[in-house]
mmCIF file of C-alpha atoms and ligand atoms in Angstrom:
data_model
loop_
_atom_site.group_PDB
_atom_site.id
_atom_site.type_symbol
_atom_site.label_atom_id
_atom_site.label_comp_id
_atom_site.label_asym_id
_atom_site.label_seq_id
_atom_site.Cartn_x
_atom_site.Cartn_y
_atom_site.Cartn_z
ATOM 1 C CA MET A 1 0.000 0.000 0.000
ATOM 2 C CA ARG A 2 1.279 3.442 -0.905
ATOM 3 C CA HIS A 3 1.614 5.736 2.104
ATOM 4 C CA ASP A 4 -0.459 8.866 1.608
ATOM 5 C CA ILE A 5 1.646 11.337 3.617
ATOM 6 C CA GLY A 6 4.691 11.467 1.398
ATOM 7 C CA ALA A 7 7.778 9.326 1.680
ATOM 8 C CA PRO A 8 7.956 8.076 5.237
ATOM 9 C CA MET A 9 11.189 7.212 6.992
ATOM 10 C CA PRO A 10 11.078 4.865 9.912
ATOM 11 C CA GLY A 11 11.135 6.661 13.296
ATOM 12 C CA PHE A 12 7.379 6.373 13.692
ATOM 13 C CA GLU A 13 7.553 2.611 13.084
ATOM 14 C CA ILE A 14 9.307 2.007 16.388
ATOM 15 C CA PHE A 15 7.514 4.415 18.713
ATOM 16 C CA GLY A 16 7.170 2.652 22.048
ATOM 17 C CA GLU A 17 7.614 2.535 25.810
ATOM 18 C CA GLU A 18 10.877 4.523 25.748
ATOM 19 C CA GLU A 19 9.191 7.520 24.092
ATOM 20 C CA ARG A 20 6.188 7.265 26.442
ATOM 21 C CA LYS A 21 8.473 7.279 29.498
ATOM 22 C CA GLU A 22 10.252 10.469 28.379
ATOM 23 C CA VAL A 23 6.933 12.200 27.616
ATOM 24 C CA ASN A 24 5.517 11.113 30.975
ATOM 25 C CA ASP A 25 8.449 12.777 32.769
ATOM 26 C CA VAL A 26 7.291 16.040 31.227
ATOM 27 C CA LEU A 27 3.581 15.466 31.838
ATOM 28 C CA GLU A 28 4.241 14.624 35.489
ATOM 29 C CA SER A 29 6.127 17.862 36.086
ATOM 30 C CA GLY A 30 3.629 19.907 34.071
ATOM 31 C CA VAL A 31 6.499 21.999 32.649
ATOM 32 C CA LEU A 32 5.910 21.917 28.907
ATOM 33 C CA PHE A 33 8.170 24.881 28.156
ATOM 34 C CA ARG A 34 11.888 24.416 27.496
ATOM 35 C CA TYR A 35 12.979 27.537 29.399
ATOM 36 C CA GLY A 36 12.711 28.340 33.124
ATOM 37 C CA PHE A 37 10.490 26.801 35.831
ATOM 38 C CA ASP A 38 13.670 25.221 37.203
ATOM 39 C CA ALA A 39 12.258 24.033 40.521
ATOM 40 C CA ALA A 40 9.047 22.564 39.117
ATOM 41 C CA ARG A 41 10.619 20.470 36.388
ATOM 42 C CA ASN A 42 12.049 17.720 38.627
ATOM 43 C CA GLY A 43 15.407 17.892 36.909
ATOM 44 C CA HIS A 44 13.951 17.190 33.445
ATOM 45 C CA TRP A 45 15.395 19.309 30.623
ATOM 46 C CA LYS A 46 14.356 17.332 27.564
ATOM 47 C CA ALA A 47 15.241 19.938 24.907
ATOM 48 C CA ARG A 48 18.679 20.485 26.463
ATOM 49 C CA THR A 49 19.257 16.748 26.806
ATOM 50 C CA PHE A 50 18.333 16.111 23.166
ATOM 51 C CA GLU A 51 20.561 19.009 22.027
ATOM 52 C CA GLN A 52 23.559 17.746 23.980
ATOM 53 C CA ALA A 53 23.138 14.198 22.695
ATOM 54 C CA LEU A 54 22.719 15.295 19.068
ATOM 55 C CA ALA A 55 25.716 17.648 19.226
ATOM 56 C CA ARG A 56 27.827 14.849 20.713
ATOM 57 C CA ARG A 57 26.713 12.412 18.056
ATOM 58 C CA ALA A 58 27.395 14.855 15.196
ATOM 59 C CA GLY A 59 30.735 15.845 16.759
ATOM 60 C CA VAL A 60 29.934 19.568 16.901
ATOM 61 C CA ALA A 61 30.068 22.158 19.643
ATOM 62 C CA HIS A 62 26.462 23.324 19.425
ATOM 63 C CA CYS A 63 22.942 22.194 18.628
ATOM 64 C CA HIS A 64 19.731 24.153 18.930
ATOM 65 C CA LEU A 65 16.317 22.521 18.574
ATOM 66 C CA CYS A 66 13.563 24.250 16.597
ATOM 67 C CA SER A 67 9.864 23.659 16.008
ATOM 68 C CA SER A 68 10.458 21.997 12.606
ATOM 69 C CA GLY A 69 13.045 21.297 9.938
ATOM 70 C CA THR A 70 11.626 24.221 7.973
ATOM 71 C CA SER A 71 12.139 26.578 10.912
ATOM 72 C CA ALA A 72 15.661 25.172 11.337
ATOM 73 C CA LEU A 73 16.368 26.291 7.743
ATOM 74 C CA SER A 74 14.959 29.753 8.521
ATOM 75 C CA VAL A 75 17.016 29.994 11.704
ATOM 76 C CA ALA A 76 20.188 28.937 9.880
ATOM 77 C CA LEU A 77 19.632 31.482 7.096
ATOM 78 C CA ALA A 78 19.001 34.268 9.630
ATOM 79 C CA ALA A 79 21.978 33.353 11.822
ATOM 80 C CA CYS A 80 24.234 33.240 8.756
ATOM 81 C CA GLY A 81 23.096 36.730 7.775
ATOM 82 C CA VAL A 82 21.184 35.752 4.629
ATOM 83 C CA GLY A 83 18.436 38.311 3.991
ATOM 84 C CA ALA A 84 16.787 40.744 1.604
ATOM 85 C CA GLY A 85 17.859 40.288 -2.004
ATOM 86 C CA ASP A 86 20.630 37.764 -1.294
ATOM 87 C CA GLU A 87 20.756 34.900 -3.752
ATOM 88 C CA VAL A 88 20.804 31.375 -2.357
ATOM 89 C CA ILE A 89 21.640 28.501 -4.694
ATOM 90 C CA ILE A 90 19.407 25.471 -4.152
ATOM 91 C CA PRO A 91 18.695 22.191 -5.976
ATOM 92 C CA PRO A 92 15.461 21.452 -7.897
ATOM 93 C CA PHE A 93 15.190 18.018 -6.220
ATOM 94 C CA THR A 94 14.365 18.790 -2.599
ATOM 95 C CA PHE A 95 11.315 19.469 -0.451
ATOM 96 C CA VAL A 96 9.359 22.709 -0.914
ATOM 97 C CA ALA A 97 10.640 23.856 2.502
ATOM 98 C CA THR A 98 13.971 24.744 0.867
ATOM 99 C CA PHE A 99 12.611 27.515 -1.346
ATOM 100 C CA GLU A 100 9.994 28.469 1.263
ATOM 101 C CA ALA A 101 12.713 29.196 3.838
ATOM 102 C CA VAL A 102 14.766 31.206 1.347
ATOM 103 C CA LEU A 103 11.712 33.234 0.282
ATOM 104 C CA SER A 104 10.713 33.806 3.924
ATOM 105 C CA ALA A 105 14.152 35.239 4.559
ATOM 106 C CA GLY A 106 13.426 37.807 1.834
ATOM 107 C CA ALA A 107 16.154 36.180 -0.220
ATOM 108 C CA VAL A 108 16.059 34.894 -3.795
ATOM 109 C CA PRO A 109 16.256 31.151 -4.562
ATOM 110 C CA VAL A 110 18.421 30.313 -7.597
ATOM 111 C CA PHE A 111 18.250 26.780 -8.972
ATOM 112 C CA ALA A 112 21.339 24.812 -10.015
ATOM 113 C CA GLU A 113 21.526 21.324 -11.521
ATOM 114 C CA ILE A 114 21.806 18.068 -9.589
ATOM 115 C CA ASP A 115 24.075 15.176 -10.564
ATOM 116 C CA GLU A 116 23.667 11.427 -10.118
ATOM 117 C CA THR A 117 24.158 11.783 -6.370
ATOM 118 C CA LEU A 118 20.613 13.298 -6.599
ATOM 119 C CA CYS A 119 22.070 16.390 -4.895
ATOM 120 C CA LEU A 120 23.604 19.672 -6.121
ATOM 121 C CA ASP A 121 26.269 19.146 -8.771
ATOM 122 C CA PRO A 122 29.431 20.986 -7.669
ATOM 123 C CA ASP A 123 30.516 21.237 -11.313
ATOM 124 C CA ALA A 124 27.315 23.074 -12.221
ATOM 125 C CA LEU A 125 27.375 25.478 -9.268
ATOM 126 C CA GLN A 126 30.002 27.883 -10.544
ATOM 127 C CA ALA A 127 27.825 28.987 -13.484
ATOM 128 C CA ARG A 128 25.028 30.063 -11.118
ATOM 129 C CA ILE A 129 27.212 32.298 -8.945
ATOM 130 C CA THR A 130 26.621 36.046 -9.368
ATOM 131 C CA PRO A 131 27.828 39.050 -7.333
ATOM 132 C CA ARG A 132 24.542 38.702 -5.360
ATOM 133 C CA THR A 133 25.135 35.067 -4.348
ATOM 134 C CA LYS A 134 25.433 34.824 -0.584
ATOM 135 C CA ALA A 135 24.918 31.162 0.173
ATOM 136 C CA VAL A 136 24.585 27.638 -1.141
ATOM 137 C CA MET A 137 21.989 25.414 0.493
ATOM 138 C CA VAL A 138 22.906 21.843 -0.321
ATOM 139 C CA VAL A 139 20.227 19.226 0.387
ATOM 140 C CA HIS A 140 21.371 15.698 1.243
ATOM 141 C CA MET A 141 18.369 13.892 -0.206
ATOM 142 C CA CYS A 142 16.903 10.513 0.709
ATOM 143 C CA GLY A 143 19.358 9.542 3.424
ATOM 144 C CA SER A 144 22.551 9.993 1.464
ATOM 145 C CA MET A 145 25.001 12.686 0.474
ATOM 146 C CA ALA A 146 26.071 15.252 -2.074
ATOM 147 C CA ARG A 147 29.705 15.494 -3.209
ATOM 148 C CA ILE A 148 30.040 17.651 -0.144
ATOM 149 C CA ASP A 149 33.845 17.900 -0.181
ATOM 150 C CA ALA A 150 33.795 19.517 -3.631
ATOM 151 C CA ILE A 151 30.889 21.800 -2.689
ATOM 152 C CA GLN A 152 32.632 22.820 0.527
ATOM 153 C CA ALA A 153 35.844 23.608 -1.408
ATOM 154 C CA LEU A 154 33.949 25.725 -3.954
ATOM 155 C CA CYS A 155 32.107 27.679 -1.222
ATOM 156 C CA ARG A 156 35.408 28.373 0.527
ATOM 157 C CA LYS A 157 37.038 29.507 -2.720
ATOM 158 C CA GLU A 158 34.100 31.767 -3.621
ATOM 159 C CA ASN A 159 33.601 33.001 -0.045
ATOM 160 C CA LEU A 160 30.021 31.713 0.074
ATOM 161 C CA ILE A 161 28.123 30.540 3.128
ATOM 162 C CA LEU A 162 27.327 26.816 3.029
ATOM 163 C CA ILE A 163 24.168 25.617 4.784
ATOM 164 C CA GLU A 164 23.432 21.883 4.734
ATOM 165 C CA ASP A 165 19.854 20.706 4.721
ATOM 166 C CA ALA A 166 20.365 17.238 6.176
ATOM 167 C CA CYS A 167 16.681 17.011 7.186
ATOM 168 C CA GLN A 168 16.357 13.634 5.440
ATOM 169 C CA SER A 169 19.793 12.350 6.411
ATOM 170 C CA VAL A 170 20.301 12.283 10.158
ATOM 171 C CA GLY A 171 22.920 9.655 11.021
ATOM 172 C CA ALA A 172 24.535 9.761 7.564
ATOM 173 C CA THR A 173 28.233 10.629 7.262
ATOM 174 C CA PHE A 174 30.808 11.461 4.605
ATOM 175 C CA ASN A 175 34.290 10.045 5.266
ATOM 176 C CA GLY A 176 33.241 9.456 8.869
ATOM 177 C CA LYS A 177 32.059 13.036 9.475
ATOM 178 C CA ALA A 178 28.365 13.742 10.089
ATOM 179 C CA LEU A 179 26.379 15.384 7.304
ATOM 180 C CA GLY A 180 25.480 18.852 8.521
ATOM 181 C CA THR A 181 29.007 19.584 9.742
ATOM 182 C CA PHE A 182 30.663 20.628 6.463
ATOM 183 C CA GLY A 183 29.209 24.127 6.213
ATOM 184 C CA GLN A 184 28.567 26.982 8.609
ATOM 185 C CA MET A 185 25.330 25.311 9.775
ATOM 186 C CA GLY A 186 23.509 22.016 9.294
ATOM 187 C CA CYS A 187 19.773 21.384 9.670
ATOM 188 C CA PHE A 188 17.715 18.331 10.618
ATOM 189 C CA SER A 189 14.009 17.519 10.688
ATOM 190 C CA PHE A 190 12.215 15.254 13.126
ATOM 191 C CA ASP A 191 8.756 15.463 11.588
ATOM 192 C CA PRO A 192 6.574 12.318 11.591
ATOM 193 C CA VAL A 193 8.159 10.882 8.430
ATOM 194 C CA LYS A 194 11.857 11.250 9.216
ATOM 195 C CA THR A 195 14.494 8.709 10.317
ATOM 196 C CA ILE A 196 13.874 9.726 13.918
ATOM 197 C CA THR A 197 10.831 11.751 14.857
ATOM 198 C CA CYS A 198 9.616 13.876 17.718
ATOM 199 C CA GLY A 199 6.202 14.592 16.206
ATOM 200 C CA GLU A 200 7.248 18.004 14.945
ATOM 201 C CA GLY A 201 10.749 19.329 15.430
ATOM 202 C CA GLY A 202 14.053 20.236 13.866
ATOM 203 C CA ALA A 203 17.579 21.270 14.798
ATOM 204 C CA VAL A 204 20.483 23.415 13.692
ATOM 205 C CA ILE A 205 24.045 22.369 14.447
ATOM 206 C CA THR A 206 27.259 24.372 14.229
ATOM 207 C CA ASP A 207 30.787 24.649 15.574
ATOM 208 C CA ASP A 208 30.604 28.438 15.495
ATOM 209 C CA THR A 209 29.619 29.888 18.884
ATOM 210 C CA ARG A 210 28.614 33.243 17.372
ATOM 211 C CA LEU A 211 26.218 31.560 14.932
ATOM 212 C CA TYR A 212 24.831 29.381 17.713
ATOM 213 C CA ASP A 213 24.173 32.407 19.941
ATOM 214 C CA LEU A 214 22.392 34.150 17.073
ATOM 215 C CA ALA A 215 20.365 31.034 16.229
ATOM 216 C CA HIS A 216 19.390 30.500 19.863
ATOM 217 C CA ALA A 217 18.265 34.111 20.201
ATOM 218 C CA TYR A 218 16.549 34.355 16.796
ATOM 219 C CA ALA A 219 14.502 31.200 17.419
ATOM 220 C CA ASP A 220 13.095 32.690 20.648
ATOM 221 C CA HIS A 221 12.142 36.325 19.907
ATOM 222 C CA GLY A 222 15.733 37.475 20.197
ATOM 223 C CA HIS A 223 16.091 36.548 23.901
ATOM 224 C CA ASP A 224 19.689 36.413 25.140
ATOM 225 C CA HIS A 225 18.835 33.635 27.651
ATOM 226 C CA ILE A 226 21.050 35.182 30.326
ATOM 227 C CA GLY A 227 19.872 34.825 33.923
ATOM 228 C CA ASN A 228 16.591 33.235 34.984
ATOM 229 C CA ASP A 229 14.102 36.063 34.560
ATOM 230 C CA ARG A 230 12.720 36.088 31.001
ATOM 231 C CA GLY A 231 11.244 39.546 31.539
ATOM 232 C CA ALA A 232 14.690 40.921 32.356
ATOM 233 C CA GLU A 233 16.435 39.319 29.396
ATOM 234 C CA ASP A 234 17.852 41.566 26.722
ATOM 235 C CA HIS A 235 17.304 41.152 22.972
ATOM 236 C CA PRO A 236 20.571 41.262 21.041
ATOM 237 C CA VAL A 237 18.579 40.835 17.794
ATOM 238 C CA MET A 238 14.980 40.794 16.644
ATOM 239 C CA GLY A 239 13.746 37.252 16.304
ATOM 240 C CA TYR A 240 10.735 35.043 15.945
ATOM 241 C CA ASN A 241 9.167 32.032 17.663
ATOM 242 C CA PHE A 242 10.630 28.807 16.325
ATOM 243 C CA ARG A 243 10.751 27.067 19.727
ATOM 244 C CA ILE A 244 10.271 23.363 20.278
ATOM 245 C CA SER A 245 8.121 22.200 23.192
ATOM 246 C CA GLU A 246 9.435 19.938 25.950
ATOM 247 C CA LEU A 247 6.885 17.280 24.960
ATOM 248 C CA ASN A 248 8.231 17.017 21.430
ATOM 249 C CA ALA A 249 11.829 17.148 22.614
ATOM 250 C CA ALA A 250 11.095 14.312 25.066
ATOM 251 C CA VAL A 251 10.092 12.012 22.185
ATOM 252 C CA GLY A 252 13.309 12.924 20.385
ATOM 253 C CA VAL A 253 15.452 11.998 23.415
ATOM 254 C CA ALA A 254 14.178 8.414 23.198
ATOM 255 C CA GLN A 255 14.286 8.250 19.391
ATOM 256 C CA LEU A 256 17.890 9.412 19.162
ATOM 257 C CA ARG A 257 18.935 6.497 21.383
ATOM 258 C CA LYS A 258 17.430 4.167 18.747
ATOM 259 C CA LEU A 259 19.251 5.740 15.802
ATOM 260 C CA ASP A 260 22.097 3.218 15.627
ATOM 261 C CA ALA A 261 19.669 0.301 15.674
ATOM 262 C CA ILE A 262 17.577 1.983 12.957
ATOM 263 C CA LEU A 263 20.642 2.528 10.749
ATOM 264 C CA SER A 264 21.867 -1.010 11.231
ATOM 265 C CA THR A 265 18.527 -2.578 10.192
ATOM 266 C CA GLN A 266 18.173 -0.241 7.213
ATOM 267 C CA ARG A 267 21.689 -1.019 6.015
ATOM 268 C CA GLN A 268 21.148 -4.753 6.299
ATOM 269 C CA TYR A 269 17.860 -4.695 4.321
ATOM 270 C CA LYS A 270 19.146 -2.248 1.742
ATOM 271 C CA THR A 271 22.274 -4.322 1.078
ATOM 272 C CA ALA A 272 20.201 -7.464 0.545
ATOM 273 C CA ILE A 273 17.855 -5.731 -1.921
ATOM 274 C CA LYS A 274 20.646 -3.885 -3.729
ATOM 275 C CA ASP A 275 22.720 -7.052 -4.141
ATOM 276 C CA ALA A 276 19.715 -8.779 -5.707
ATOM 277 C CA MET A 277 19.023 -5.806 -7.989
ATOM 278 C CA LYS A 278 22.593 -5.893 -9.288
ATOM 279 C CA ARG A 279 21.487 -9.047 -11.111
ATOM 280 C CA CYS A 280 18.778 -7.106 -13.006
ATOM 281 C CA ASP A 281 19.837 -5.682 -16.364
ATOM 282 C CA GLN A 282 19.598 -2.002 -17.099
ATOM 283 C CA ILE A 283 19.640 -0.829 -13.486
ATOM 284 C CA GLN A 284 22.064 1.870 -12.466
ATOM 285 C CA PHE A 285 22.273 2.955 -8.841
ATOM 286 C CA ARG A 286 22.407 6.437 -7.399
ATOM 287 C CA GLU A 287 25.997 7.586 -6.979
ATOM 288 C CA LEU A 288 27.061 7.475 -3.325
ATOM 289 C CA PRO A 289 30.202 9.556 -2.701
ATOM 290 C CA ASP A 290 30.786 7.497 0.477
ATOM 291 C CA PRO A 291 28.698 4.285 0.479
ATOM 292 C CA ASP A 292 29.682 3.552 4.104
ATOM 293 C CA GLY A 293 28.082 6.803 5.239
ATOM 294 C CA ASP A 294 24.698 6.199 3.578
ATOM 295 C CA SER A 295 21.932 6.039 6.189
ATOM 296 C CA SER A 296 20.138 3.598 3.856
ATOM 297 C CA THR A 297 16.717 5.116 4.330
ATOM 298 C CA PHE A 298 16.076 4.699 0.589
ATOM 299 C CA LEU A 299 17.454 2.682 -2.296
ATOM 300 C CA SER A 300 17.481 4.973 -5.338
ATOM 301 C CA PHE A 301 18.144 3.644 -8.826
ATOM 302 C CA MET A 302 17.840 4.667 -12.447
ATOM 303 C CA LEU A 303 16.307 2.971 -15.479
ATOM 304 C CA PRO A 304 17.668 3.673 -18.983
ATOM 305 C CA ASP A 305 14.993 6.267 -19.859
ATOM 306 C CA GLY A 306 11.972 8.107 -18.492
ATOM 307 C CA GLU A 307 9.316 5.862 -19.984
ATOM 308 C CA SER A 308 10.851 2.656 -18.616
ATOM 309 C CA ALA A 309 11.240 4.281 -15.182
ATOM 310 C CA ARG A 310 7.624 5.460 -15.108
ATOM 311 C CA SER A 311 6.321 2.050 -16.140
ATOM 312 C CA ALA A 312 8.674 0.212 -13.739
ATOM 313 C CA ALA A 313 7.408 2.368 -10.852
ATOM 314 C CA ARG A 314 3.832 1.512 -11.820
ATOM 315 C CA ALA A 315 4.619 -2.208 -12.231
ATOM 316 C CA LEU A 316 6.404 -2.350 -8.868
ATOM 317 C CA GLY A 317 3.335 -0.851 -7.171
ATOM 318 C CA GLU A 318 1.002 -3.283 -8.955
ATOM 319 C CA ALA A 319 3.223 -6.219 -7.914
ATOM 320 C CA GLY A 320 2.849 -5.161 -4.259
ATOM 321 C CA VAL A 321 6.286 -3.592 -3.842
ATOM 322 C CA ASP A 322 5.133 -0.595 -1.809
ATOM 323 C CA GLY A 323 7.040 2.617 -1.055
ATOM 324 C CA CYS A 324 8.460 3.166 -4.569
ATOM 325 C CA PHE A 325 8.545 6.861 -5.405
ATOM 326 C CA TYR A 326 8.821 8.234 -8.929
ATOM 327 C CA TRP A 327 9.700 11.789 -7.944
ATOM 328 C CA TYR A 328 9.517 13.193 -11.477
ATOM 329 C CA ASP A 329 5.713 12.910 -11.382
ATOM 330 C CA ASN A 330 5.401 13.590 -7.650
ATOM 331 C CA ASN A 331 4.234 17.013 -6.393
ATOM 332 C CA TRP A 332 6.395 17.023 -3.286
ATOM 333 C CA HIS A 333 9.993 16.933 -4.269
ATOM 334 C CA TYR A 334 10.758 18.139 -7.777
ATOM 335 C CA LEU A 335 10.597 21.577 -9.390
ATOM 336 C CA ARG A 336 8.687 20.272 -12.433
ATOM 337 C CA LYS A 337 5.393 20.061 -10.507
ATOM 338 C CA TRP A 338 5.793 23.154 -8.302
ATOM 339 C CA HIS A 339 3.215 25.251 -10.143
ATOM 340 C CA HIS A 340 2.704 27.549 -7.149
ATOM 341 C CA LEU A 341 6.378 28.550 -7.228
ATOM 342 C CA LYS A 342 6.469 28.878 -11.011
ATOM 343 C CA GLN A 343 3.502 31.253 -10.876
ATOM 344 C CA MET A 344 4.570 32.847 -7.566
ATOM 345 C CA THR A 345 1.154 32.113 -6.084
ATOM 346 C CA ALA A 346 1.548 33.329 -2.528
ATOM 347 C CA ALA A 347 -0.771 34.345 0.287
ATOM 348 C CA ALA A 348 0.771 37.808 0.165
ATOM 349 C CA ARG A 349 3.371 39.618 -1.948
ATOM 350 C CA LEU A 350 6.875 38.296 -1.288
ATOM 351 C CA PRO A 351 10.023 40.383 -0.810
ATOM 352 C CA ALA A 352 11.722 38.327 -3.567
ATOM 353 C CA GLN A 353 9.179 39.698 -6.067
ATOM 354 C CA LEU A 354 10.308 43.246 -5.333
ATOM 355 C CA CYS A 355 14.026 42.596 -5.768
ATOM 356 C CA ASP A 356 15.822 43.797 -8.876
ATOM 357 C CA ASN A 357 17.243 40.279 -9.202
ATOM 358 C CA ALA A 358 13.760 38.645 -9.011
ATOM 359 C CA GLN A 359 13.695 35.359 -10.950
ATOM 360 C CA ASP A 360 11.082 33.948 -13.315
ATOM 361 C CA TYR A 361 10.723 30.429 -11.904
ATOM 362 C CA GLY A 362 8.385 29.453 -14.741
ATOM 363 C CA ALA A 363 11.335 29.926 -17.100
ATOM 364 C CA VAL A 364 13.898 27.926 -15.121
ATOM 365 C CA ARG A 365 15.324 25.053 -17.189
ATOM 366 C CA VAL A 366 17.310 22.229 -15.573
ATOM 367 C CA PRO A 367 17.812 19.685 -18.394
ATOM 368 C CA GLN A 368 20.521 17.708 -16.602
ATOM 369 C CA SER A 369 18.283 17.302 -13.532
ATOM 370 C CA ASP A 370 15.274 16.396 -15.705
ATOM 371 C CA ALA A 371 17.323 13.703 -17.445
ATOM 372 C CA ILE A 372 18.313 12.207 -14.071
ATOM 373 C CA MET A 373 15.005 12.563 -12.218
ATOM 374 C CA SER A 374 12.903 11.201 -15.091
ATOM 375 C CA ARG A 375 14.917 7.950 -14.860
ATOM 376 C CA THR A 376 15.006 7.694 -11.043
ATOM 377 C CA ILE A 377 12.927 5.633 -8.618
ATOM 378 C CA SER A 378 13.512 5.687 -4.843
ATOM 379 C CA MET A 379 12.483 2.686 -2.822
ATOM 380 C CA GLN A 380 11.782 3.115 0.852
ATOM 381 C CA ILE A 381 13.518 0.772 3.334
ATOM 382 C CA LYS A 382 11.261 -0.124 6.269
ATOM 383 C CA LEU A 383 12.150 -1.237 9.781
ATOM 384 C CA SER A 384 8.947 -3.184 10.243
ATOM 385 C CA TRP A 385 9.881 -5.784 7.601
ATOM 386 C CA THR A 386 10.915 -9.251 8.715
ATOM 387 C CA PRO A 387 13.767 -11.036 6.873
ATOM 388 C CA ALA A 388 11.030 -13.106 5.159
ATOM 389 C CA ASP A 389 9.316 -9.902 3.976
ATOM 390 C CA VAL A 390 12.629 -8.787 2.466
ATOM 391 C CA GLU A 391 13.019 -12.093 0.609
ATOM 392 C CA GLU A 392 9.470 -11.885 -0.707
ATOM 393 C CA ARG A 393 10.090 -8.312 -1.799
ATOM 394 C CA ILE A 394 13.280 -9.254 -3.608
ATOM 395 C CA ALA A 395 11.425 -11.951 -5.540
ATOM 396 C CA LYS A 396 8.766 -9.450 -6.656
ATOM 397 C CA ILE A 397 11.361 -6.815 -7.588
ATOM 398 C CA GLU A 398 13.291 -9.326 -9.681
ATOM 399 C CA GLN A 399 10.116 -10.390 -11.436
ATOM 400 C CA VAL A 400 9.285 -6.785 -12.398
ATOM 401 C CA LEU A 401 12.754 -5.431 -13.163
ATOM 402 C CA LYS A 402 14.084 -8.392 -15.057
ATOM 403 C CA ARG A 403 11.572 -7.597 -17.773
ATOM 404 C CA ALA A 404 11.841 -3.796 -17.466
HETATM 405 C C1 LIG B 501 14.864 18.021 2.499
HETATM 406 C C2 LIG B 501 13.891 18.577 3.499
HETATM 407 N N1 LIG B 501 14.117 19.789 4.013
HETATM 408 C C3 LIG B 501 13.282 20.324 4.927
HETATM 409 C C4 LIG B 501 12.176 19.648 5.360
HETATM 410 C C5 LIG B 501 11.243 20.302 6.336
HETATM 411 O O1 LIG B 501 11.125 19.605 7.541
HETATM 412 P P1 LIG B 501 9.817 19.792 8.450
HETATM 413 O O2 LIG B 501 8.726 18.954 7.863
HETATM 414 O O3 LIG B 501 10.255 19.298 9.791
HETATM 415 O O4 LIG B 501 9.489 21.237 8.469
HETATM 416 C C6 LIG B 501 11.888 18.382 4.844
HETATM 417 C C7 LIG B 501 10.676 17.649 5.266
HETATM 418 O O5 LIG B 501 10.149 16.804 4.570
HETATM 419 C C8 LIG B 501 12.769 17.827 3.879
HETATM 420 O O6 LIG B 501 12.535 16.626 3.341
#
């Protein structure tokens, strides 16, 4: 059965007693807010605990939780000083949150091509850089990575800010280093369909204390968080409310402890399916710059052309191989179907429409990305499968793809 809320990743599949215990700690104290109420909270600081654990795991100095992955992107852009009229280079294969966050910042999204990593192509980036380019927002799609070393080198050479949207790739690494740690800031999402979930939530990570202080303040109305009287706190900057609640953070504390087990199961199932698919003709796999760092949330592969990919996706669904996403025809993740962006249909006029470098998104052409995405199918890897389910799945996949 096809899931009707997008492309789910597995955190929600293993929600259990551990999550309930952490949430109950918060319910019993009645302190649902992450700041203050020190005496009443019985020693429970779920947001802080989650932040410390995530920072430790990613190997960075700082982590700040936000209300969503989208707000994490907004917080990162603000902390990095990206604002009115600045151009931000983004990929056309991503979630709509990427351009939404850039537009909300008053900045101007500029699309660059992806390569067969399904992420921004470092070789295509240079051509999109203008004197107005302030940042590159690379998106590590579907659990794996961009050629982040090359993108990092280019951003350093061109003096551009690098923000990593690793919302879909928590736990993934490149050469042993966590995704999200290659640029000035990295972002994660813990919405209900991510590798680990806290209901709704996100995080920014950074090694830069100045950026962390700005992010922390910006995400909470500019509060400096000095002392224990919120009314007496100063506001070093103007901000907004992108706070997470203690209840959501509590779920994340338990989920993060399960991340290694999640990754290990995903890797085992993905390897079994991929090995079997290597025996099918005409299949090419997504390029993985560091296969060992793949979080294995999805298995993405390409057919020789668009028509065979579209019909293979349909045939896989009909054969009962669920969770196969043909993004080229899907409204969520590819520029081709984002009619609202192409026509700039917004609830209210956007700053980007007033800029002298405003773009016509209806006229954007990304032929290299079209050629890749029209051939690509991503197959979800689920934790709830048994080894027998995986075997049965492999048999069905072979039956469909051997005649593709
Ligand atoms: C690549 C990417 N960026 C950002 C987000 C936004 O995360 P959230 O749903 O937590 O706002 C998502 C969510 O699907 C995503 O896939």
